[in-house]
Each structure stands twice: as structure tokens, then as C-alpha cells.
Amino acid sequence: MYHNEHQNCWQFEFLFIFDGIILKNLSPSFLAPTQSWTKLGKPFHQFVNSEELPQPYWIVKNYALAQQLGLPSDWLDHNQTLEILSGNFAASSDVAQIWPIQPTASVYSGHQFGVWAGQLGDGRAMLIGEVKGGQEIQLKGAGPTPYSRRGDGRAVLRSSIREYLCSEAMHHLGIPTTRALSLVGSDLMVMRETPETAAVLARVAPSFIRFGHFEHFSFQNNHQALQTLADYVIERFYPECQLATAKQEIYSQFLSAVCHKTALMIAKWQAVGFCHGVMNTDNMSILGLTLDYGPFKMLDGFDPDLIFNHSDTNGRYTYNQQASIAFWNLHCLAEALLPLIQDIDATKNALETYREVYSQAFLHEFGAKLGLDELTVTENDRPLIHQLLRLLSEEKIDYTWFWQQLAQTLRTNNASHARDLFIHRENFDVWHALYLQRVQSLNLNNILSTMGKSNPRYILRNHLAQIAIEKAQLGDYSEINQLLEVLHNPYQTHSLYDDYARPAPAWASSIEISCSS
Ligand code: AMP
Ligand code: MG
């Protein structure tokens, strides 16, 4: 591997050779060496070596994403690409000579389950490069790093499939997220509760910087590094903040902008019933992206207090808690940025952005689910939304299915589609009368169109992921691809696969989700 810390491999011009054929010199268009995270150097990250993954094989490839990244159309079909995306660039002399990849792992800290956890870092993730448009490619599970602590640096096939499927599902639901470029498997066994096979996920994002990166340098009182980090993120992702007149104001505006993005993301999570299972500050993206899919859950029955992650014994990360936990996490970020903002009131004001934006975003997201678009929904509609959510939670009605059936009541002018889901139908009737009163003067086509764009028919239900995982563990990846086909267009009806839209079967409640991954 390449250990020369003074070299930035991405600055090289090199020939891209696949299977012995010189395609062309791809480096200028394919790689974007300037401004990259890697160039920031120490103390933000360390150069690392990936560990060989024995006899890797493809499990899923994301051709559409590869194309969006400007990668050659057949890039994912080459053996060298398999070596690269499994982390075998050091072992493969072909790749090492052609593409001298120098992976890096970055350092961060964080609050885990509400408690300061100290230094964490990329324990099993490494950045392998940056492609056109400034998107970074990170391998998850390609071996230990200096931040692995007692971990093996690996990820299991089970959790990697969950991350691949869910990150792609979230993207196609219109929710900001990291993406999945490929998943590579191997017969290598790693030990979790039981022995499981390992996998390497290639994931993509403009940046994987977390709240925890800021907390790390702030906690160390390394204000120079803290400022370098903030300036890097602002210049690259929040340039509008640079217009502030005073230096400190740049940082309070930055905090406010992160609050804004986070609020929009959480409102979208709530609207589709997504719950992040480990909303620790080290899993919070500074870009407001959904990051680090571990023990997540898309709610089946609407049970806002459901503890779905068995490692979350106190229920810190239930559906009902997510919006306030995000605010709590933003307070940790604010505290970390205080040495730069240097003004408590400005910091508090910036934090208020979260509450304001979240409140509006919530109204817009849930209004749209009821068919009330942004121009139609008003503050007066909040009680209607809250009453409905209470009703759904009282009977734990299947969340995604309910919205489909509600649209059906309007389409057919027959309340029974939604009404029959309830045991206490009289309670639904009271709410439904209010709803019909609210929408009666509005255009039905507009309502249905708004509902159709806001209520997915298909979400990554836990049992669907489980079926795909169990098949994949036997070497059959067809279910993953079939599921992805549906999740790529979650708002449309796929008549061939419409079973995927159905509420979960009884056995789904026995699926255990934990931090083990
Ligand atoms: P997570 O709960 O997945 O967000 O991980 C928390 C921390 O533990 C991060 O620093 C991870 O990099 C690290 N970590 C988790 N699993 C492993 C593993 N198998 N090997 C090394 N580090 C790990
Ligand atoms: Mg994490």
C-alpha cells in the first residue's frame, strides 16, 4: 500500500486500465482532486490499509448511481472494480499499479445514548476516493483502522443488505441520505452473536462528516482544527454562510443552516415512519443526510413508543423521541461550535431554527399526506393531523397501509377502506367527518395527486428485508433486486409485486434488531 503521507494519490494522472485494456486517461474528468477532505491531512484522518477480503463476489451493483457519478458505464462489470470495491486494492497488483488508492479513516467522537463516549472514529469505514461532482466513496467493512477499538473492522452481510436497501429506498422516497454503490460478499466468517459472513458496502455521499467530528476537536480544545474543519465544511457545503459580515456570525449561520437541514430530514423521517435506531451524535450527518443505517425500522403498525432496537433499553430512540433527540444532538453540536461562535445568545438563536423549521416541515409533510398541499394547509389543520396520529397509535394501525386506504376512501367515496382497519370504528367516524368537512371544497384530483406523491405504497418493511437477507445468505440475490425494483418507485403500483405493499405478517414481530452488525 501507499504510505507516503505527503502524497495525495488523487492528484496523480494515471491510466485507467481494465482487464488489460487501456480505456482512456480518466483521471481529469473522473477524479476531482481539489478541495477534498483527504487534502486536509492531519489531524483529521489517518492513512490506513484495507484488509484482503477472500474471494469476493458481487451481491448488488448500482449501475444508475455509477452513471450519475460519471463512472464509465461498464465500470461495475470489471474485475478490477470488484477488487477496488471489496478493498482488495493492495492484494491485487493489477489495481495497485493502476489505481494507487490510499484509503483514509477519520477521527470523531460523540455522545452515544445521551452520554459522552469520547473518541470513536471510522472503525470500519474508509474513504477510497472522490469522484466527479465531489462525491466521496467510502468502503464499510474493509478491515480495521486505528479507530476500530476492539472491533474487527468488518460488517456482516445481514446489516450490509439492510443498509444498501434502506439507503436506496430512502433516496427514492425523496429523503436526504447516503447512497449505496455496491455490495460485495465473501465466505469470510466473522463473529457476532453467531458466526456470519462478511460483506463490504461501497457507500457514497458528498461528505461523511458528522456532528461528532466537531465535538472531537472542541472537546480537545483544539480550536485551530475546529475552525479548519468548520471552514472546510462551510466553504464546500454552506457557502452562503460566508456572506456574513462578522467572522463569528459565519459560524452561527452555519449552525442555523445545519439545524435547518436536520429539521427537514427528521420531518421526512416522521412522515414515512422511519426510525433511526442509533441517533447518537456520531451518526448525525453535518449535511442533514440519513447516515449509518444500523438498527433502523420503518414502522409497520403505528406504535410511536415501540422500542425496536434491543440495545436501546430505555427507548431513547423510539419514533416519538426522534424529533427531540435531533434537537438534543444539535445542542451538542452547538456546544462544540461555541468556541467559534463565541456568543451564547447567537448560538441559542441559531438553535431555534430547528424548532421553527421542523414545525413548518411537519405541517407540510403531514398536510400533504392528507392531500393538503403547501398552499392549502394551514395552522388550523394541526389538530386534524394530531387527532389522526392519536387514533392510529391507539390501535397501532399499519401506518403505510392506512394512508393508501385513506386515499382509496376519497377515490371511491367509500369510507370502509380506512374505517374497517379500526376496531373502534366510531372513533374513526368522528375524525373522518372532520376530514371530509375540511376537504369538501377542494378539488378531488388535486387532493389525490398530493396524496399520491406523499404516501408511499412501498417501504422497506422489516420482514421484506429479512426475507431478502435469508435468501442472500443462501446465495440467492434475486429478492434484493426485486425489492429494489419496487423501492425505486415507491409511489407507483407494481401489480406484479403488490404483496410488498401489504401489512407485515405476524412473524415479523419476532425479528430482532440490535446494534450487532
Ligand atoms: P455504530 O454504532 O455502527 O455507529 O458504530 C459506533 C462506533 O463503533 C464507530 O466508531 C464504528 O466505526 C465502530 N464500530 C462498529 N462496529 C465495528 C467493527 N465491527 N469494527 C470496528 N469498529 C466498529
Ligand atoms: Mg456510526
Coordinates of C-alpha atoms and ligand atoms in Angstrom, one line a residue:
M1 CA 0.0 0.0 0.0
Y2 CA 1.0 3.6 -0.2
H3 CA 2.0 5.1 3.0
N4 CA 3.6 8.4 1.9
E5 CA 1.6 10.9 3.8
H6 CA 2.9 13.7 1.6
Q7 CA 1.4 12.2 -1.4
N8 CA -2.2 12.7 -2.4
C9 CA -2.9 9.9 -4.8
W10 CA -5.9 11.7 -6.2
Q11 CA -3.6 14.3 -7.7
F12 CA -1.9 11.8 -9.9
E13 CA -2.8 11.5 -13.5
F14 CA -2.9 7.8 -14.2
L15 CA -4.0 5.4 -16.8
F16 CA -7.2 3.5 -16.1
I17 CA -6.7 0.0 -17.4
F18 CA -9.5 -2.6 -17.1
D19 CA -8.8 -6.2 -17.8
G20 CA -5.6 -5.2 -19.6
I21 CA -7.3 -2.8 -22.0
I22 CA -6.3 0.8 -21.8
L23 CA -9.7 2.6 -21.8
K24 CA -8.5 6.1 -21.6
N25 CA -6.9 8.5 -19.2
L26 CA -9.9 9.1 -17.0
S27 CA -8.3 10.9 -14.1
P28 CA -9.1 14.6 -15.0
S29 CA -12.9 14.0 -15.5
F30 CA -13.3 11.1 -13.3
L31 CA -11.5 12.3 -10.2
A32 CA -11.9 15.6 -8.5
P33 CA -8.7 16.0 -6.5
T34 CA -9.1 19.6 -5.4
Q35 CA -10.7 20.6 -2.1
S36 CA -11.0 17.1 -1.0
W37 CA -11.3 16.0 2.6
T38 CA -8.1 14.0 2.2
K39 CA -6.2 17.1 1.5
L40 CA -6.9 18.5 4.9
G41 CA -4.4 16.0 6.3
K42 CA -3.7 15.5 9.9
P43 CA -5.2 15.7 12.5
F44 CA -8.5 14.8 10.7
H45 CA -7.7 11.4 9.5
Q46 CA -5.0 8.8 9.1
F47 CA -3.9 6.8 6.1
V48 CA -5.0 3.2 6.5
N49 CA -4.7 -0.2 4.8
S50 CA -7.7 -2.2 3.8
E51 CA -7.6 -5.9 4.7
E52 CA -7.9 -8.5 1.9
L53 CA -11.4 -9.9 1.5
P54 CA -11.0 -13.5 0.4
Q55 CA -12.6 -14.4 -2.9
P56 CA -15.1 -11.5 -3.2
Y57 CA -18.2 -11.7 -5.3
W58 CA -20.8 -9.2 -6.3
I59 CA -24.1 -9.1 -4.4
V60 CA -25.6 -5.9 -5.7
K61 CA -24.4 -3.2 -8.1
N62 CA -26.0 0.2 -8.5
Y63 CA -25.5 1.0 -12.2
A64 CA -27.8 4.0 -12.1
L65 CA -25.7 5.6 -9.3
A66 CA -22.4 4.8 -11.0
Q67 CA -23.7 6.6 -14.1
Q68 CA -24.8 9.6 -12.0
L69 CA -21.3 9.7 -10.6
G70 CA -19.8 9.9 -14.1
L71 CA -18.2 6.5 -13.8
P72 CA -17.8 4.6 -17.1
S73 CA -21.0 2.7 -18.0
D74 CA -19.3 -0.7 -17.7
W75 CA -17.2 0.2 -14.7
L76 CA -19.1 -2.1 -12.3
D77 CA -18.5 -5.0 -14.7
H78 CA -14.8 -5.1 -14.4
N79 CA -12.8 -7.5 -12.2
Q80 CA -10.6 -4.6 -11.0
T81 CA -13.7 -2.8 -9.8
L82 CA -14.6 -5.8 -7.8
E83 CA -11.1 -5.7 -6.3
I84 CA -11.4 -2.0 -5.6
L85 CA -14.9 -2.1 -4.0
S86 CA -14.0 -5.1 -1.9
G87 CA -11.0 -3.3 -0.5
N88 CA -8.6 -5.7 -2.3
F89 CA -6.6 -3.0 -4.0
A90 CA -3.4 -3.8 -2.0
A91 CA -3.7 -7.5 -2.7
S92 CA -4.4 -7.1 -6.4
S93 CA -1.2 -6.0 -8.0
D94 CA -3.2 -5.0 -11.1
V95 CA -5.2 -2.5 -9.2
A96 CA -2.4 -1.3 -7.0
Q97 CA -0.3 -0.4 -10.1
I98 CA -3.1 1.3 -12.0
W99 CA -5.1 3.0 -9.3
P100 CA -2.9 3.7 -6.3
I101 CA -5.7 4.1 -3.8
Q102 CA -4.8 5.5 -0.4
P103 CA -7.7 4.9 1.9
T104 CA -8.2 7.2 4.9
A105 CA -10.1 6.8 8.2
S106 CA -11.2 9.9 10.0
V107 CA -11.4 10.6 13.7
Y108 CA -14.5 11.7 15.5
S109 CA -16.1 11.5 19.0
G110 CA -19.7 11.6 20.1
H111 CA -22.5 11.2 22.6
Q112 CA -23.9 7.7 22.5
F113 CA -27.3 7.1 24.1
G114 CA -27.0 10.5 25.7
V115 CA -23.6 10.0 27.3
W116 CA -20.2 11.4 26.2
A117 CA -18.4 8.4 24.7
G118 CA -15.1 10.1 23.9
Q119 CA -13.1 9.2 20.8
L120 CA -14.8 6.9 18.2
G121 CA -13.8 7.4 14.6
D122 CA -14.1 5.4 11.4
G123 CA -13.6 2.0 12.9
R124 CA -14.7 0.1 9.9
A125 CA -15.2 2.7 7.2
M126 CA -12.5 4.1 4.9
L127 CA -12.6 6.7 2.3
I128 CA -11.2 5.5 -1.0
G129 CA -11.7 8.5 -3.2
E130 CA -13.7 11.3 -4.5
V131 CA -15.4 11.2 -7.9
K132 CA -16.8 13.8 -10.3
G133 CA -19.1 16.3 -8.6
G134 CA -17.2 15.9 -5.3
Q135 CA -19.0 12.7 -4.2
E136 CA -16.9 10.6 -1.9
I137 CA -16.8 6.8 -2.0
Q138 CA -16.4 5.1 1.3
L139 CA -16.0 1.3 2.0
K140 CA -17.7 0.0 5.1
G141 CA -16.3 -3.3 6.4
A142 CA -13.0 -3.4 4.6
G143 CA -10.9 -4.1 7.7
P144 CA -9.7 -2.5 10.9
T145 CA -8.4 1.1 11.3
P146 CA -6.7 2.9 14.1
Y147 CA -10.2 3.7 15.4
S148 CA -11.5 0.2 15.5
R149 CA -11.0 -0.2 19.2
R150 CA -11.9 -3.8 19.8
G151 CA -13.9 -4.2 16.6
D152 CA -12.8 -6.3 13.7
G153 CA -13.4 -3.6 11.1
R154 CA -15.8 -5.9 9.3
A155 CA -19.5 -5.6 8.6
V156 CA -21.8 -8.6 8.2
L157 CA -23.9 -9.4 5.1
R158 CA -27.1 -9.1 7.0
S159 CA -26.6 -5.5 8.2
S160 CA -24.9 -4.5 4.9
I161 CA -28.0 -5.6 2.9
R162 CA -30.2 -3.6 5.3
E163 CA -28.1 -0.5 4.8
Y164 CA -28.0 -1.0 1.0
L165 CA -31.7 -1.5 0.7
C166 CA -32.8 1.2 3.1
S167 CA -30.4 3.9 1.9
E168 CA -31.6 3.4 -1.7
A169 CA -35.3 3.2 -0.5
M170 CA -34.9 6.5 1.4
H171 CA -33.3 8.2 -1.6
H172 CA -36.2 7.2 -3.8
L173 CA -38.6 8.4 -1.1
G174 CA -37.0 11.8 -1.6
I175 CA -35.2 11.7 1.8
P176 CA -31.6 13.0 2.0
T177 CA -29.3 10.1 2.6
T178 CA -26.0 8.5 1.8
R179 CA -26.3 6.2 -1.2
A180 CA -25.2 2.6 -1.9
L181 CA -23.0 1.9 -4.9
S182 CA -22.3 -1.7 -4.5
L183 CA -22.3 -4.6 -2.1
V184 CA -19.6 -7.3 -2.2
G185 CA -19.8 -10.6 -0.3
S186 CA -17.3 -13.2 0.7
D187 CA -17.3 -16.5 2.5
L188 CA -15.1 -15.0 5.2
M189 CA -16.8 -15.7 8.6
V190 CA -16.8 -13.0 11.3
M191 CA -18.1 -13.5 14.8
R192 CA -21.2 -11.6 16.1
E193 CA -23.8 -13.3 18.3
T194 CA -23.3 -16.2 15.9
P195 CA -20.7 -16.6 13.1
E196 CA -21.9 -14.7 10.0
T197 CA -20.4 -14.0 6.6
A198 CA -18.7 -10.6 5.9
A199 CA -19.5 -8.1 3.2
V200 CA -18.2 -4.7 2.1
L201 CA -20.6 -1.9 1.2
A202 CA -19.4 1.0 -1.0
R203 CA -21.4 4.0 0.0
V204 CA -21.5 7.5 -1.5
A205 CA -22.1 11.0 -0.1
P206 CA -20.7 14.5 -0.7
S207 CA -19.2 14.1 2.8
F208 CA -19.4 11.7 5.7
I209 CA -18.6 14.4 8.3
R210 CA -20.6 14.0 11.4
F211 CA -21.6 16.2 14.4
G212 CA -19.0 14.1 16.2
H213 CA -16.2 15.4 14.1
F214 CA -16.8 18.9 15.6
E215 CA -17.3 17.5 19.1
H216 CA -14.0 15.7 18.9
F217 CA -11.8 18.8 18.3
S218 CA -13.9 21.0 20.5
F219 CA -13.6 18.6 23.4
Q220 CA -9.8 18.5 22.8
N221 CA -9.8 22.3 22.9
N222 CA -8.1 22.2 19.6
H223 CA -9.8 25.3 18.3
Q224 CA -7.5 25.6 15.3
A225 CA -8.6 22.3 14.0
L226 CA -12.2 23.0 14.9
Q227 CA -12.0 26.2 12.8
T228 CA -10.3 24.4 9.9
L229 CA -13.0 21.8 9.9
A230 CA -15.8 24.3 10.1
D231 CA -14.2 26.5 7.3
Y232 CA -13.9 23.4 5.1
V233 CA -17.5 22.3 5.6
I234 CA -18.8 25.9 5.2
E235 CA -16.8 26.6 2.0
R236 CA -17.8 23.3 0.4
F237 CA -21.3 22.9 1.6
Y238 CA -22.7 26.0 3.2
P239 CA -21.0 28.8 1.1
E240 CA -24.0 31.2 1.7
C241 CA -22.8 31.5 5.4
Q242 CA -19.6 33.2 4.1
L243 CA -21.6 36.3 3.3
A244 CA -22.0 37.1 7.0
T245 CA -20.1 40.3 7.9
A246 CA -18.6 39.2 11.2
K247 CA -16.5 36.0 11.5
Q248 CA -18.4 34.6 14.4
E249 CA -21.7 35.2 12.5
I250 CA -20.4 32.8 9.8
Y251 CA -20.4 30.0 12.4
S252 CA -23.8 30.9 13.9
Q253 CA -25.3 30.9 10.5
F254 CA -23.6 27.6 9.8
L255 CA -25.2 26.1 12.9
S256 CA -28.5 27.5 11.9
A257 CA -28.2 26.0 8.4
V258 CA -27.4 22.6 9.9
C259 CA -30.5 22.9 12.1
H260 CA -32.5 23.7 9.0
K261 CA -31.3 20.7 7.1
T262 CA -31.7 18.4 10.1
A263 CA -35.2 19.6 10.7
L264 CA -36.3 18.9 7.1
M265 CA -34.7 15.4 7.3
I266 CA -36.4 14.5 10.5
A267 CA -39.8 15.7 9.4
K268 CA -39.5 13.5 6.3
W269 CA -38.5 10.5 8.5
Q270 CA -41.5 11.0 10.6
A271 CA -43.8 11.3 7.6
V272 CA -42.7 7.9 6.2
G273 CA -42.5 6.3 9.6
F274 CA -38.7 5.8 9.5
C275 CA -36.9 5.5 12.9
H276 CA -33.1 5.7 13.2
G277 CA -32.1 3.1 15.8
V278 CA -28.9 4.8 17.0
M279 CA -29.3 8.6 16.7
N280 CA -26.1 9.2 18.5
T281 CA -24.2 12.4 17.6
D282 CA -21.6 10.3 15.8
N283 CA -24.3 9.1 13.4
M284 CA -25.6 12.6 12.6
S285 CA -24.5 14.0 9.3
I286 CA -23.4 17.6 9.1
L287 CA -25.2 17.7 5.8
G288 CA -28.5 16.5 7.1
L289 CA -28.2 13.1 5.4
T290 CA -29.6 9.9 6.9
L291 CA -26.4 8.1 7.9
D292 CA -25.3 4.8 9.4
Y293 CA -28.2 2.5 9.0
G294 CA -27.9 0.0 11.8
P295 CA -30.9 -1.0 13.8
F296 CA -33.4 1.3 12.0
K297 CA -37.1 0.5 11.5
M298 CA -39.8 1.6 9.2
L299 CA -42.9 1.4 11.4
D300 CA -45.4 -1.3 10.4
G301 CA -48.2 -0.7 13.0
F302 CA -48.2 2.9 14.1
D303 CA -46.6 2.4 17.6
P304 CA -44.7 5.6 18.3
D305 CA -43.3 4.3 21.6
L306 CA -42.1 1.0 20.2
I307 CA -38.6 0.1 21.3
F308 CA -37.4 -1.6 18.2
N309 CA -33.6 -1.7 18.8
H310 CA -32.9 -4.2 21.5
S311 CA -29.8 -2.4 22.6
D312 CA -31.9 0.7 23.3
T313 CA -33.2 -0.5 26.6
N314 CA -34.6 2.9 27.7
G315 CA -36.4 3.7 24.5
R316 CA -34.3 6.8 23.8
Y317 CA -34.7 6.3 20.0
T318 CA -38.4 5.5 19.6
Y319 CA -40.4 7.2 16.8
N320 CA -41.9 9.7 19.3
Q321 CA -38.4 10.7 20.5
Q322 CA -36.6 11.2 17.2
A323 CA -37.5 14.9 16.7
S324 CA -36.5 16.0 20.2
I325 CA -33.4 13.8 20.1
A326 CA -32.3 15.5 16.9
F327 CA -32.6 18.8 18.8
W328 CA -30.6 17.4 21.7
N329 CA -27.9 16.3 19.2
L330 CA -27.9 19.8 17.7
H331 CA -27.3 21.2 21.2
C332 CA -24.2 19.0 21.4
L333 CA -23.1 20.4 18.0
A334 CA -23.9 24.0 19.2
E335 CA -21.8 23.5 22.3
A336 CA -18.9 22.2 20.1
L337 CA -19.2 25.3 17.9
L338 CA -19.3 27.7 20.8
P339 CA -15.6 28.5 20.7
L340 CA -16.1 29.7 17.1
I341 CA -19.4 31.5 17.6
Q342 CA -18.3 33.0 20.9
D343 CA -21.8 34.2 21.7
I344 CA -24.3 32.3 23.7
D345 CA -27.4 34.2 22.5
A346 CA -26.4 33.9 18.9
T347 CA -25.9 30.1 19.5
K348 CA -29.4 29.9 21.1
N349 CA -31.0 31.8 18.3
A350 CA -29.3 29.6 15.7
L351 CA -30.7 26.5 17.5
E352 CA -34.2 27.9 17.4
T353 CA -34.1 27.5 13.6
Y354 CA -34.6 23.8 14.3
R355 CA -37.9 24.2 16.1
E356 CA -39.2 26.7 13.6
V357 CA -38.3 24.7 10.5
Y358 CA -39.3 21.4 12.0
S359 CA -42.7 22.8 13.0
Q360 CA -43.4 24.0 9.5
A361 CA -41.9 21.0 7.8
F362 CA -44.1 18.7 9.9
L363 CA -47.2 20.6 9.0
H364 CA -46.3 20.5 5.3
E365 CA -45.3 16.8 5.3
F366 CA -48.4 15.6 7.1
G367 CA -50.7 18.1 5.4
A368 CA -49.6 16.6 2.1
K369 CA -50.3 13.1 3.3
L370 CA -53.9 14.3 3.9
G371 CA -53.9 15.8 0.4
L372 CA -53.4 19.4 1.5
D373 CA -50.6 20.9 -0.4
E374 CA -48.3 23.6 0.8
L375 CA -50.6 26.4 -0.4
T376 CA -53.7 24.8 1.2
V377 CA -52.5 23.5 4.6
T378 CA -52.8 26.0 7.5
E379 CA -52.1 26.1 11.2
N380 CA -55.7 25.2 11.7
D381 CA -55.0 21.8 10.3
R382 CA -52.7 20.7 13.1
P383 CA -55.4 19.3 15.3
L384 CA -56.7 17.2 12.4
I385 CA -53.2 15.7 12.0
H386 CA -52.6 15.1 15.7
Q387 CA -56.1 13.6 16.2
L388 CA -55.4 11.2 13.4
L389 CA -52.0 10.2 14.7
R390 CA -53.5 9.6 18.1
L391 CA -56.2 7.3 16.6
L392 CA -53.6 5.4 14.6
S393 CA -51.4 4.9 17.6
E394 CA -54.3 3.8 19.9
E395 CA -55.0 0.8 17.6
K396 CA -51.4 0.5 16.1
I397 CA -52.9 0.6 12.6
D398 CA -50.5 -0.2 9.8
Y399 CA -49.1 3.2 9.0
T400 CA -48.2 3.0 5.4
W401 CA -51.3 0.9 4.5
F402 CA -53.6 3.3 6.3
W403 CA -52.6 6.3 4.0
Q404 CA -53.2 4.1 1.0
Q405 CA -56.6 3.2 2.2
L406 CA -57.5 6.8 3.1
A407 CA -56.8 7.9 -0.4
Q408 CA -59.0 4.9 -1.5
T409 CA -61.9 6.3 0.6
L410 CA -61.8 9.5 -1.4
R411 CA -61.3 7.8 -4.7
T412 CA -64.3 5.5 -4.3
N413 CA -66.3 7.7 -2.0
N414 CA -66.5 4.7 0.4
A415 CA -65.2 5.2 3.9
S416 CA -65.0 1.5 4.6
H417 CA -61.5 1.1 3.1
A418 CA -60.0 3.0 6.0
R419 CA -62.8 2.6 8.5
D420 CA -62.6 -1.2 8.5
L421 CA -59.0 -1.1 9.7
F422 CA -60.2 0.1 13.1
I423 CA -61.7 -1.8 16.0
H424 CA -63.3 1.4 17.3
R425 CA -64.9 2.5 14.1
E426 CA -66.9 5.2 15.8
N427 CA -63.7 7.0 16.7
F428 CA -62.6 6.9 13.1
D429 CA -66.0 8.2 12.0
V430 CA -65.7 11.3 14.2
W431 CA -62.3 12.1 12.7
H432 CA -63.3 11.2 9.2
A433 CA -66.3 13.6 9.3
L434 CA -64.0 16.4 10.3
Y435 CA -61.6 15.4 7.4
L436 CA -64.4 15.3 4.8
Q437 CA -65.5 18.7 6.0
R438 CA -62.0 20.1 5.5
V439 CA -61.6 18.7 2.0
Q440 CA -65.1 19.1 0.7
S441 CA -64.5 22.4 -1.0
L442 CA -61.2 21.4 -2.6
N443 CA -60.5 19.8 -5.9
L444 CA -60.5 16.0 -5.6
N445 CA -57.9 15.4 -8.3
N446 CA -55.5 17.8 -6.6
I447 CA -56.0 16.1 -3.3
L448 CA -55.4 12.7 -4.7
S449 CA -52.4 13.8 -6.6
T450 CA -50.9 15.4 -3.5
M451 CA -51.6 12.2 -1.5
G452 CA -50.2 10.0 -4.2
K453 CA -46.9 11.9 -4.1
S454 CA -46.7 11.9 -0.3
N455 CA -47.8 8.5 0.7
P456 CA -45.5 5.7 -0.5
R457 CA -47.1 2.4 -1.3
Y458 CA -43.9 0.5 -0.7
I459 CA -41.5 1.0 2.2
L460 CA -38.6 -1.3 3.3
R461 CA -40.6 -3.2 5.9
N462 CA -38.5 -5.2 8.3
H463 CA -39.8 -8.6 7.1
L464 CA -39.1 -7.8 3.5
A465 CA -35.5 -7.0 4.3
Q466 CA -35.4 -10.2 6.4
I467 CA -36.6 -12.4 3.5
A468 CA -34.1 -10.8 1.2
I469 CA -31.3 -11.4 3.8
E470 CA -32.2 -15.0 4.4
K471 CA -32.3 -15.8 0.6
A472 CA -29.0 -13.9 0.2
Q473 CA -27.4 -15.9 3.0
L474 CA -28.2 -19.0 0.8
G475 CA -26.6 -17.3 -2.3
D476 CA -29.8 -16.1 -3.9
Y477 CA -29.8 -12.4 -4.5
S478 CA -32.9 -12.2 -6.6
E479 CA -35.1 -11.0 -3.8
I480 CA -32.8 -8.0 -3.2
N481 CA -33.0 -6.9 -6.8
Q482 CA -36.8 -7.5 -7.0
L483 CA -37.3 -5.5 -3.8
L484 CA -35.1 -2.7 -5.2
E485 CA -37.2 -2.5 -8.3
V486 CA -40.2 -1.7 -6.2
L487 CA -38.4 0.6 -3.8
H488 CA -37.0 2.6 -6.7
N489 CA -40.6 3.7 -7.5
P490 CA -42.3 3.6 -4.1
Y491 CA -45.3 5.8 -5.1
Q492 CA -46.4 3.7 -8.0
T493 CA -48.3 0.5 -8.0
H494 CA -46.3 -2.6 -9.1
S495 CA -49.0 -5.1 -9.8
L496 CA -46.6 -8.0 -10.1
Y497 CA -45.1 -7.3 -6.6
D498 CA -48.1 -5.8 -4.8
D499 CA -47.6 -8.2 -1.9
Y500 CA -44.7 -5.9 -0.9
A501 CA -47.3 -3.2 -0.1
R502 CA -49.2 -5.4 2.4
P503 CA -49.0 -5.0 6.2
A504 CA -46.5 -7.2 7.9
P505 CA -47.3 -10.8 8.6
A506 CA -47.5 -11.9 12.3
W507 CA -44.0 -13.5 12.2
A508 CA -42.4 -10.0 11.5
S509 CA -42.8 -9.0 15.1
S510 CA -40.3 -11.7 16.1
I511 CA -37.5 -10.3 14.0
E512 CA -34.8 -9.0 16.4
I513 CA -33.0 -5.8 15.6
S514 CA -29.9 -4.9 17.6
C515 CA -26.7 -2.9 17.3
S516 CA -24.9 -6.1 16.3
S517 CA -23.7 -5.6 12.7
Ligands
AMP1 P1 -22.1 2.5 15.1 O1 -22.9 2.1 16.3 O2 -22.3 1.5 14.0 O3 -22.4 3.9 14.6 O4 -20.6 2.4 15.5 C1 -20.1 3.1 16.6 C2 -18.6 3.1 16.5 O5 -18.1 1.8 16.6 C3 -18.0 3.7 15.3 O6 -16.8 4.3 15.7 C4 -17.7 2.5 14.4 O7 -16.7 2.7 13.5 C5 -17.3 1.5 15.4 N1 -17.6 0.1 15.0 C6 -18.8 -0.5 14.9 N2 -18.6 -1.8 14.5 C7 -17.3 -2.0 14.4 C8 -16.5 -3.1 13.9 N3 -17.0 -4.3 13.6 N4 -15.2 -2.9 13.9 C9 -14.6 -1.8 14.2 N5 -15.3 -0.7 14.6 C10 -16.6 -0.8 14.7
MG2 MG -21.9 5.0 13.3

